[in-house]
Short mmCIF file of C-alpha atoms in Angstrom, two decimals:
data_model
loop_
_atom_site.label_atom_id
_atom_site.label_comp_id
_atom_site.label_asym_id
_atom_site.label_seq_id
_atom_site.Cartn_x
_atom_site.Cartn_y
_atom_site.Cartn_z
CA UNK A 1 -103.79 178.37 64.78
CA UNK A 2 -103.96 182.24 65.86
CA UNK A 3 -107.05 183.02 65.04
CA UNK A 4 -109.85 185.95 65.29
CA UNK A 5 -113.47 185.13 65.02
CA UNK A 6 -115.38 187.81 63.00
CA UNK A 7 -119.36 187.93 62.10
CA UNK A 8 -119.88 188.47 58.43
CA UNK A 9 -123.15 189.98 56.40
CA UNK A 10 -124.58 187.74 53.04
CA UNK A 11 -127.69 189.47 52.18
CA UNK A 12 -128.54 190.62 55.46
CA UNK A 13 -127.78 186.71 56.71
CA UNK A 14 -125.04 186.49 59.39
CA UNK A 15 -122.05 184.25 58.98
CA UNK A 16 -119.90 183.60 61.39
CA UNK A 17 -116.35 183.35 59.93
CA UNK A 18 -112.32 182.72 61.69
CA UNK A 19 -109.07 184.59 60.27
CA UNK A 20 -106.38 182.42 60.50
CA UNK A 21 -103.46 184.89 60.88
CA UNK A 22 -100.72 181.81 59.74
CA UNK A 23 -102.38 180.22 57.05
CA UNK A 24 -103.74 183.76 56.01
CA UNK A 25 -107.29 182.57 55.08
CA UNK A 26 -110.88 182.78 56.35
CA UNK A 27 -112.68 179.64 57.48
CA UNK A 28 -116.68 180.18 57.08
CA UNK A 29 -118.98 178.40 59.33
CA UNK A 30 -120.82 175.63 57.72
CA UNK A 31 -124.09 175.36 58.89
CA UNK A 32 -124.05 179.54 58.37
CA UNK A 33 -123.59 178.90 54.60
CA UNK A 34 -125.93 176.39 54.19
CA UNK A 35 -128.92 178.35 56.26
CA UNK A 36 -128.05 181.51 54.13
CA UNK A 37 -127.80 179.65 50.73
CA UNK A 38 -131.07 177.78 51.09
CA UNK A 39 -132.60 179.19 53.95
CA UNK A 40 -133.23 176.38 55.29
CA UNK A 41 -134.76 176.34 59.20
CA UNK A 42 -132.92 173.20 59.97
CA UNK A 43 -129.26 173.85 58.22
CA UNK A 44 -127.86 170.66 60.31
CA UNK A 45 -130.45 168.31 59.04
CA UNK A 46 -130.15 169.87 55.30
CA UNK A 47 -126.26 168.66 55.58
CA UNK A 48 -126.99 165.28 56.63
CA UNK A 49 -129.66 164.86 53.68
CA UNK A 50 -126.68 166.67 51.26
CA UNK A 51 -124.24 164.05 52.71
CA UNK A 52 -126.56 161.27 51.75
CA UNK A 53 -127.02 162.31 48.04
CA UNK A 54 -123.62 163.06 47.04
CA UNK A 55 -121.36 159.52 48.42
CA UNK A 56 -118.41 161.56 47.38
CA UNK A 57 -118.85 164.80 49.70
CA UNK A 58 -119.80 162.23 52.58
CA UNK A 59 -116.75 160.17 51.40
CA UNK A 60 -114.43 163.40 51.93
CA UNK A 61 -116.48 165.80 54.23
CA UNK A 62 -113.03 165.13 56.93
CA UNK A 63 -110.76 166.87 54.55
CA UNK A 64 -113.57 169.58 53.47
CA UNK A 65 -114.37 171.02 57.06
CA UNK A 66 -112.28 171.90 60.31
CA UNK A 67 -113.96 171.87 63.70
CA UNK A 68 -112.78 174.50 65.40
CA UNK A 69 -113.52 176.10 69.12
CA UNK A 70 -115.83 179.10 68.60
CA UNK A 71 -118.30 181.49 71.20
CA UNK A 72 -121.54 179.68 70.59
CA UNK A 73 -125.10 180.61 73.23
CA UNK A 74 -123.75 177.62 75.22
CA UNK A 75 -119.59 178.76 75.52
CA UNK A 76 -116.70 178.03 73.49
CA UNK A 77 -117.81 174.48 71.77
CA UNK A 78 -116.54 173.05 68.51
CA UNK A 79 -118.26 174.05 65.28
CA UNK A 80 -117.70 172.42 61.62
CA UNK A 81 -115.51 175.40 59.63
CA UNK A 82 -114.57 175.47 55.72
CA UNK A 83 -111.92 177.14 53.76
CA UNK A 84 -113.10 178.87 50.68
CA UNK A 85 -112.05 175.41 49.02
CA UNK A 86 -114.32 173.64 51.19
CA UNK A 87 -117.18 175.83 50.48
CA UNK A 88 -116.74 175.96 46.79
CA UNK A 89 -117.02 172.10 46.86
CA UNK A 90 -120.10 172.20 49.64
CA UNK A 91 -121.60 174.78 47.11
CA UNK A 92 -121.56 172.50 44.05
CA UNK A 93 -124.05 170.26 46.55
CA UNK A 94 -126.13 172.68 46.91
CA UNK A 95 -128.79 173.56 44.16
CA UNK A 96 -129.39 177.57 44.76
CA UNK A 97 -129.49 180.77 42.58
CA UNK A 98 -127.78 182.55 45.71
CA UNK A 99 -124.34 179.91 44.57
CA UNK A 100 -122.53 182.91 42.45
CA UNK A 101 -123.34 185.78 44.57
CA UNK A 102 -122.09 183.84 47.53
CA UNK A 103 -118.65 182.89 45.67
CA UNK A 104 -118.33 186.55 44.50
CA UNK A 105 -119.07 187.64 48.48
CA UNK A 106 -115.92 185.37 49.86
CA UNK A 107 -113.84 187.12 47.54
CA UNK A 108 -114.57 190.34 48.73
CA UNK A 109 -114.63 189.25 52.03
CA UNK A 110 -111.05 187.85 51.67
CA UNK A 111 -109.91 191.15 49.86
CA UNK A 112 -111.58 193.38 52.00
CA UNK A 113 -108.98 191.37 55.16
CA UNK A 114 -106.48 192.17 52.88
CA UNK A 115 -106.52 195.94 53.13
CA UNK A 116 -107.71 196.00 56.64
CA UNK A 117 -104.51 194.15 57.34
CA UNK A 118 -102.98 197.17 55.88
CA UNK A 119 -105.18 199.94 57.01
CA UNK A 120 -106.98 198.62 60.55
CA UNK A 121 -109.41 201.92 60.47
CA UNK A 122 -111.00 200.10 57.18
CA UNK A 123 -112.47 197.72 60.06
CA UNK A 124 -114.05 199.93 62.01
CA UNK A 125 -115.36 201.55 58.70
CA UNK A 126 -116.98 198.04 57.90
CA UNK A 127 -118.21 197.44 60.83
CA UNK A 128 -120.23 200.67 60.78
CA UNK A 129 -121.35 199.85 57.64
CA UNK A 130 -123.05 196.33 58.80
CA UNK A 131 -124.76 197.86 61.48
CA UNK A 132 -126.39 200.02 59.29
CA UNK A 133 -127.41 197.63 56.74
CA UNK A 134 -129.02 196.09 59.81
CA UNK A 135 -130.82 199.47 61.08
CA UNK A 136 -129.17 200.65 63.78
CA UNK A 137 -129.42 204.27 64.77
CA UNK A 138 -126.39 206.32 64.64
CA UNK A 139 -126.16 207.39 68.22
CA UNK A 140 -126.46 203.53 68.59
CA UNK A 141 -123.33 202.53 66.64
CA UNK A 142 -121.13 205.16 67.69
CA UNK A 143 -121.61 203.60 70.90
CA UNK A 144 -121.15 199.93 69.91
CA UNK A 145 -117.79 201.11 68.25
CA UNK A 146 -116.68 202.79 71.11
CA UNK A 147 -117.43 199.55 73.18
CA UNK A 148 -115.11 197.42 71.07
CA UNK A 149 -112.70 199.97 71.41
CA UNK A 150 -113.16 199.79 75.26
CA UNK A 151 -113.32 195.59 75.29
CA UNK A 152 -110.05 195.61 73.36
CA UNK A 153 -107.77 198.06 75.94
CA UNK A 154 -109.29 195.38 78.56
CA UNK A 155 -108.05 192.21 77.47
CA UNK A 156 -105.02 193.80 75.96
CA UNK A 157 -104.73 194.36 79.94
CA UNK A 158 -105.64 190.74 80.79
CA UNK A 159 -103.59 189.53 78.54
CA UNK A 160 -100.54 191.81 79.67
CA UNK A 161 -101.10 190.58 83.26
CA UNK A 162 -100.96 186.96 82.64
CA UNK A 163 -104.93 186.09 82.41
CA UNK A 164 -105.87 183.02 79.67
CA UNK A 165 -108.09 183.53 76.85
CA UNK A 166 -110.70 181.43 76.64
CA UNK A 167 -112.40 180.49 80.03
CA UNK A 168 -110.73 183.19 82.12
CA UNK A 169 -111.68 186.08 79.75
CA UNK A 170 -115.42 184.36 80.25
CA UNK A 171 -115.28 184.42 83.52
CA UNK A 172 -114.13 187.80 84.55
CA UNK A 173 -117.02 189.25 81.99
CA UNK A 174 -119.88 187.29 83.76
CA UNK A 175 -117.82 189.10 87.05
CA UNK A 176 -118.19 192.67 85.45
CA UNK A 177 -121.39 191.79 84.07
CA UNK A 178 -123.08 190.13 87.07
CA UNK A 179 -121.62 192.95 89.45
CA UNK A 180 -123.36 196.15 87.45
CA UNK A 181 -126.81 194.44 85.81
CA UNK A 182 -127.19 191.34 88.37
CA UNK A 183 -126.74 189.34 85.86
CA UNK A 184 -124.78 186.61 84.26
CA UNK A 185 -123.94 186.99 80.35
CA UNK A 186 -125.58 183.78 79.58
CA UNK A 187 -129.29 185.13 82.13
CA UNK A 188 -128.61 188.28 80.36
CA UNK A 189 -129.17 186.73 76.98
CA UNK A 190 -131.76 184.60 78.27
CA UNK A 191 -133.74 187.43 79.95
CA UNK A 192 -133.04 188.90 76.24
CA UNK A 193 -134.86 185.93 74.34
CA UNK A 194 -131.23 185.63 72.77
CA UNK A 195 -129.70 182.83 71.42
CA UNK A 196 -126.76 182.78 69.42
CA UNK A 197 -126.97 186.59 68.97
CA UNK A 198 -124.69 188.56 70.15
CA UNK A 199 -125.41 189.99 73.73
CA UNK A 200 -123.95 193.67 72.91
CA UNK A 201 -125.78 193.88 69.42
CA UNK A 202 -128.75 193.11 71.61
CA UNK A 203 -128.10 195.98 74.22
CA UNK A 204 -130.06 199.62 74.41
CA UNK A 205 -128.21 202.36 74.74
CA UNK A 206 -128.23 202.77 78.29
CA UNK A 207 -127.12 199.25 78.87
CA UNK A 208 -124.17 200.04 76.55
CA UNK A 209 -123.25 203.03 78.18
CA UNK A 210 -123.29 201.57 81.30
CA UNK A 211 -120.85 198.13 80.24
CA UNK A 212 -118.60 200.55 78.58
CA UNK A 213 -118.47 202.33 81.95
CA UNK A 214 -117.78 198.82 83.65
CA UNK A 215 -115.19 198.01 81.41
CA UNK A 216 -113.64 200.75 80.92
CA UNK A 217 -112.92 201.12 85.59
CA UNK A 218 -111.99 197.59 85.26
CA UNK A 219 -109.03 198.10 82.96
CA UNK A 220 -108.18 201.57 85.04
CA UNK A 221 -107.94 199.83 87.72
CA UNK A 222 -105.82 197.12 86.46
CA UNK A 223 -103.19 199.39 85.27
CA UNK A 224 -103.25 200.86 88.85
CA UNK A 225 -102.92 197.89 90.66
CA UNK A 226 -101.27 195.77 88.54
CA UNK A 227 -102.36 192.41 89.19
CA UNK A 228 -100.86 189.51 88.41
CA UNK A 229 -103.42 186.73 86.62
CA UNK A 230 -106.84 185.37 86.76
CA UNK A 231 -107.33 185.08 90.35
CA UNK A 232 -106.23 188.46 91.33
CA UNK A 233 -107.91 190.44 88.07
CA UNK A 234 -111.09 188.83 89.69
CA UNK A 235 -111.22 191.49 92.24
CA UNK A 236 -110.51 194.38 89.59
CA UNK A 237 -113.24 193.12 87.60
CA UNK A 238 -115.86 193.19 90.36
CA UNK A 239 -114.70 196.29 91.64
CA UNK A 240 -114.98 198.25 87.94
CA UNK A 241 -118.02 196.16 88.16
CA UNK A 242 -119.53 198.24 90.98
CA UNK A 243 -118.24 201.15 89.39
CA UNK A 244 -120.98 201.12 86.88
CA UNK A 245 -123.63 199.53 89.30
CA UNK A 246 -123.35 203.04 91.28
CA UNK A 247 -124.12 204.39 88.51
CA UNK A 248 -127.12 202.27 87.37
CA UNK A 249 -128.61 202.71 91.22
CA UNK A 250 -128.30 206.48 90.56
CA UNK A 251 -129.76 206.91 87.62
CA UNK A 252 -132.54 203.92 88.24
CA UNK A 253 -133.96 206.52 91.09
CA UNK A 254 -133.91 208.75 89.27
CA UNK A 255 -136.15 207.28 86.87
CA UNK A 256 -137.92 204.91 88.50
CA UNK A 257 -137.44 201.87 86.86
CA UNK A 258 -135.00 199.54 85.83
CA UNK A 259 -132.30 199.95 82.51
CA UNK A 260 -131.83 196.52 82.42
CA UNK A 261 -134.09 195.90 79.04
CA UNK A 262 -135.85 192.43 77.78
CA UNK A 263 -135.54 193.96 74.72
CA UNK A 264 -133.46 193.04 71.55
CA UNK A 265 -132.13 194.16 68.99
CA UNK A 266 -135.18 192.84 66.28
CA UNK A 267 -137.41 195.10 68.80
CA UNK A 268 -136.66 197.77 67.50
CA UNK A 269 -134.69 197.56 64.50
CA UNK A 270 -136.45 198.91 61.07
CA UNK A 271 -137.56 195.96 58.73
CA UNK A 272 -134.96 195.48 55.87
CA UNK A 273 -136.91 196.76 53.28
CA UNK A 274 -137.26 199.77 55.30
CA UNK A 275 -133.59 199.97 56.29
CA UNK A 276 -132.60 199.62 52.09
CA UNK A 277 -134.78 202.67 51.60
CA UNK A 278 -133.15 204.89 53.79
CA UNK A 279 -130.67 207.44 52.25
CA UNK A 280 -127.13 207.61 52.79
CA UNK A 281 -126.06 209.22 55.67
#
């Protein structure tokens, strides 16, 4: 299955969802739709209890969900999936007045793919959207855009010079990252507090700027050099690495202290009620 992993909003809940480019249909995260339909604190044990009082989901739960390998806090690990079928039928298990507005969200979820497909700038557009239902400044977002813009031209340049999704894109980000904060992705999301959040959503400005930076040499410098796979992109990638870390020592004296923040994104976002009040911009 060719698939694209994509974080969706329910109510200010996150859901992590998969495109399946062949069959043509989104597969939603279980546990996701069962912590935003009951907001429950312990989603897995919620589905075990479900499971228990309805013999026939338990008897069929193998055809209802898909496991499939997904970026979790931990690395790529297998998480339980469902079509829209297979949610409708979890749904019916699950007594909550949030049922129809979640049914009537997939839909426009699964239309909204439908004209991105045909106009790609509508998922930038929703994108921006999301981040400002969830607060973020503008000057922030235009950023964050820009570094998905960025992240894309580099593994469209991995991928051109023979490097495997998967591990080997992991690896040569903890080389970019490590080489301009010091860090590892995974002690960058612990020094965070971060969990299954999403590093870059977590990121100040600065730190932004400064990854975009790193990114940004690294693919340069693969175009220049052309190398050919993992082992030899290893060296781009610490070199546009040290790129940015130049930077950050500059602009660290400058200030006297360090850009590399412990704080995250619920730091200093406004509180949703806050955020709903806000006018248009």
């Amino acid at each position: 299955m060719t698939k694209k992993e994509a974080l969706q909003l329910f109510e200010q809940r996150k859901v992590r969802t998969v495109w399946d480019d062949k069959e043509e249909k989104w597969y939603f995260c279980v546990t996701d739709v069962v912590e935003a339909l009951t907001d429950s604190a312990n989603p897995t044990d919620y589905i075990k209890k479900m499971r228990k009082r309805d013999p026939m989901l338990a008897e069929g739960w193998g055809q209802i969900v898909t496991p499939l390998s997904v970026q979790t806090a931990g690395g790529k690990q297998k998480v339980n999936f469902a079509s829209t079928e297979g949610i409708f039928r979890l749904i019916q298990s699950i007594p909550s007045p949030k049922a129809e507005p979640f049914k009537q969200w997939m839909a426009q979820v699964a239309s909204q793919r439908i004209d991105q497909m045909q106009n790609p700038e509508l998922s930038i557009d929703q994108a921006v959207a999301d981040y400002r239902r969830l607060g973020y400044s503008e000057a922030w977002i235009n950023q964050r855009i820009k570094s998905i813009e960025v992240r894309k031209e580099l593994t469209d340049e991995w991928k051109r010079t023979g490097v495997q999704e998967g591990v080997e894109y992991a690896s040569l980000t903890d080389i970019i990252t490590r080489e301009w904060s010091g860090l590892t992705t995974k002690q960058y999301k612990q020094f965070k507090g971060l969990k299954k959040e999403n590093l870059r959503d977590n990121m100040t400005n600065l730190e932004i700027a400064l990854n975009i930076l790193a990114e940004a040499s690294a693919t340069e410098l693969s175009k220049q050099r052309d190398p050919q796979g993992f082992r030899q992109q290893k060296q781009v990638a610490k070199d546009g690495g040290s790129v940015a870390k130049a930077a950050r020592n500059q602009l660290e004296s400058q200030l006297g202290r360090s850009i590399i923040s412990p704080e995250k994104a619920s730091d200093y976002l406004l509180p949703a009620e806050d955020v709903e009040a806000l006018p248009e911009p």
